[in-house]
C-alpha positions as semicolon CSV with decimal commas, in nm:
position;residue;x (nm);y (nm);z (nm)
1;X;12,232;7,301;4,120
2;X;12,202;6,977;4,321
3;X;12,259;6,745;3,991
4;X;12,602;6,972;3,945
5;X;12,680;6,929;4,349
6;X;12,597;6,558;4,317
7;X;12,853;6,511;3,954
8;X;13,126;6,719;4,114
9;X;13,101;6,567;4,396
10;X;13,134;6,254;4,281
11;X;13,405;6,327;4,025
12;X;13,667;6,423;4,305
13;X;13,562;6,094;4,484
14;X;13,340;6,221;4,812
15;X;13,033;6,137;4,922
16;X;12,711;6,357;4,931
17;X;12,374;6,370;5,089
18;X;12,074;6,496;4,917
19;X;11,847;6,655;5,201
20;X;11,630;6,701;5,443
21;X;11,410;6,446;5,257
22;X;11,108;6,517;5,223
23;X;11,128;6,872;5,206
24;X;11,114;7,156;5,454
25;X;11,055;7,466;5,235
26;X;10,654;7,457;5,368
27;X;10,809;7,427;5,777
28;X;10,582;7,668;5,960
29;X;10,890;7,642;6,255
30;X;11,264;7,545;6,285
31;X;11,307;7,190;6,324
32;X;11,606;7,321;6,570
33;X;11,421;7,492;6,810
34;X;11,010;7,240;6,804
35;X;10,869;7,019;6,586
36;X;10,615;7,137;6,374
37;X;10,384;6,995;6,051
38;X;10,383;7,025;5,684
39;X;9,982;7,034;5,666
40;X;10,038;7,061;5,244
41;X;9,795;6,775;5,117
42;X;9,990;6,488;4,989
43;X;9,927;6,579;4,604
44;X;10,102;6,896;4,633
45;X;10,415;6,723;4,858
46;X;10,444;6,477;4,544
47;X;10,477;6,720;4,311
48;X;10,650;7,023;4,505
49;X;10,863;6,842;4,798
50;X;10,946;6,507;4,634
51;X;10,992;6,610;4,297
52;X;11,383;6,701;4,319
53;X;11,432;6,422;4,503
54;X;11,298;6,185;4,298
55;X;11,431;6,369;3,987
56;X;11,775;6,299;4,164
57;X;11,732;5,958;4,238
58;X;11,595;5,852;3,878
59;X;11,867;6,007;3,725
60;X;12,209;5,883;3,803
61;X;12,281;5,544;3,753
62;X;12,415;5,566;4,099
63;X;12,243;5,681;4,316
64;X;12,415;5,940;4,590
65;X;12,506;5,773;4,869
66;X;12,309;5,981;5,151
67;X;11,956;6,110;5,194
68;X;11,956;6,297;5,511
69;X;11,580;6,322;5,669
70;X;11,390;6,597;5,853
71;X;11,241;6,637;6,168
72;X;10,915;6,737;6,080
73;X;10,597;6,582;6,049
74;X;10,401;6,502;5,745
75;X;10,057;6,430;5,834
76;X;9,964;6,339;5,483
77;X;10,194;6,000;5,516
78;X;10,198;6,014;5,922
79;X;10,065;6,223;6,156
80;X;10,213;6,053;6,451
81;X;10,598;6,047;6,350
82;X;10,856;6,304;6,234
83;X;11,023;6,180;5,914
84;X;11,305;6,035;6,102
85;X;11,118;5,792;6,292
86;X;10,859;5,692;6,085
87;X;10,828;5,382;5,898
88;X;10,597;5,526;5,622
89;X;10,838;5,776;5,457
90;X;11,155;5,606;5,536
91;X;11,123;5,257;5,421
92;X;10,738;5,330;5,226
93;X;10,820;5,639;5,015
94;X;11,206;5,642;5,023
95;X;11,282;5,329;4,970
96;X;10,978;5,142;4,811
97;X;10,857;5,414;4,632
98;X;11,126;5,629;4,518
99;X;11,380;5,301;4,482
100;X;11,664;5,482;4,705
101;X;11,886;5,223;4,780
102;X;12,140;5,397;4,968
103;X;12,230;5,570;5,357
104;X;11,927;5,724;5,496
105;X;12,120;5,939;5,732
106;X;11,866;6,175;6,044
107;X;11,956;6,494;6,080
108;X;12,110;6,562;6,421
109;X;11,890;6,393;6,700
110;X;11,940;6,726;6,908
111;X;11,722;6,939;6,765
112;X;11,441;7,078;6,966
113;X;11,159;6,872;6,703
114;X;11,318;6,548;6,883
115;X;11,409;6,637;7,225
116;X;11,084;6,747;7,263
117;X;10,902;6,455;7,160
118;X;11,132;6,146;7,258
119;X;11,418;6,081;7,497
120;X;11,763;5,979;7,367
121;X;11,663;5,600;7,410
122;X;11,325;5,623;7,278
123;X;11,504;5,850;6,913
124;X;11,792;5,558;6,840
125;X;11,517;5,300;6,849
126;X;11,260;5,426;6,706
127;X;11,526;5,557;6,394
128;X;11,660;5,238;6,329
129;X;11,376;5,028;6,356
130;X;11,181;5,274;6,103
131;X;11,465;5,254;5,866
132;X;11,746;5,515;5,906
133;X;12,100;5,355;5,878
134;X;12,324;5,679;6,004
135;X;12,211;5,830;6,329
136;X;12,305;6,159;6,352
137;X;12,400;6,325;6,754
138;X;12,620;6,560;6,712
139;X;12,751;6,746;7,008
140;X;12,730;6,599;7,362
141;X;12,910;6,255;7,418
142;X;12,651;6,158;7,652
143;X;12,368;6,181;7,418
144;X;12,540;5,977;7,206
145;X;12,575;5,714;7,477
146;X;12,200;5,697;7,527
147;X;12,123;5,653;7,147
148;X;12,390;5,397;7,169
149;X;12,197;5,255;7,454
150;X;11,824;5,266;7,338
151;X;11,997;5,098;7,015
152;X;12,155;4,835;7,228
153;X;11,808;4,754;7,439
154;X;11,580;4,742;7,091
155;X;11,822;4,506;6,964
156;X;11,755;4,272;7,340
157;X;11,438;4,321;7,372
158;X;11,343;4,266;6,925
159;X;11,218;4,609;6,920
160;X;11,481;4,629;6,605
161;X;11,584;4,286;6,464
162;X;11,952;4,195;6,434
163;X;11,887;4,160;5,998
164;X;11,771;4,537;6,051
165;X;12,121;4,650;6,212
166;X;12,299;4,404;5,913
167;X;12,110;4,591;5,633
168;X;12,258;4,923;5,805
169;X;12,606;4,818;5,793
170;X;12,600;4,658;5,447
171;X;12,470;5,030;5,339
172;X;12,739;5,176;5,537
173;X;13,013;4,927;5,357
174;X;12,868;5,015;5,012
175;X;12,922;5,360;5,068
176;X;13,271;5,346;5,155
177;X;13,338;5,142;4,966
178;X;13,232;5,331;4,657
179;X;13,498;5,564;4,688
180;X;13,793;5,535;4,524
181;X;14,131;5,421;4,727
182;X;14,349;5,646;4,859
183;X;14,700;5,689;4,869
């Protein structure tokens, strides 16, 4: 079903997001309301969780533009971090292992699994800097601000490096760019 949503997608010229990477059958809670951990053992993510999305991934010669990444923890990869913020599965298994070249988008940094573990400031940051491109905040304008802002002061202070941001926006460019023109 997603290789047909991905094609189809594709063939009327839109962009798609495989998600929530890296899979949140096994989630005990909802990401919307607390965080929570995928205890599986890291054999049995491999070949359960990441299997479709590495299927995906290997299989068109373009890749889809978007993988949009959970909330939850994984304490097999890190037992500190929810996938959105942490380095490990964003640029270790994403993009080294898997080879996904394209947006890594969060899921909406309002959900309860991030407002009760970070402040607005602390999420941007710590997002970018562990490789997400597209930061999701999706309701309240002044949420958005302080991700904006937390951004703005890692950038300052070389909490996330200016090449970091740069890699971001070339993604972002690719993406759009990959669509066909409109008239």
């Amino acid at each position: 079903v997603a290789r047909a949503a991905v094609l189809g997608y594709r063939k009327e010229g839109m962009l798609c997001t495989l998600k929530h990477f890296p899979g949140i059958g096994k989630a005990p809670k909802d990401p919307h309301q607390a965080v929570s951990d995928i205890t599986a053992e890291r054999e049995v993510l491999e070949q359960e969780d990441l299997a479709p999305f590495r299927s995906l991934l290997r299989e068109f010669d373009v890749q889809p533009p978007l993988v949009m990444v959970s909330h939850l923890r994984y304490p097999a990869y890190d037992a500190e971090h929810p996938a959105c913020v942490s380095e490990t599965l964003l640029k270790g298994v994403l993009r080294r292992q898997l080879g996904f070249e394209g947006l890594i988008v969060t899921d909406d940094l309002e959900m309860g699994a991030m407002t009760s573990l970070y402040s607005f400031r602390e999420m941007g940051v710590l997002a970018v800097a562990a490789g997400a491109d597209v930061l999701l905040v999706c309701h309240n304008p002044e949420n958005q601000k302080q991700v904006y802002a937390g951004v703005l002061e890692g950038v300052k202070d070389g909490r996330v490096s200016v090449q970091r941001l740069d890699e971001a926006v070339r993604r972002v460019l690719r993406a759009k760019l990959s669509l066909p023109a409109r008239e």
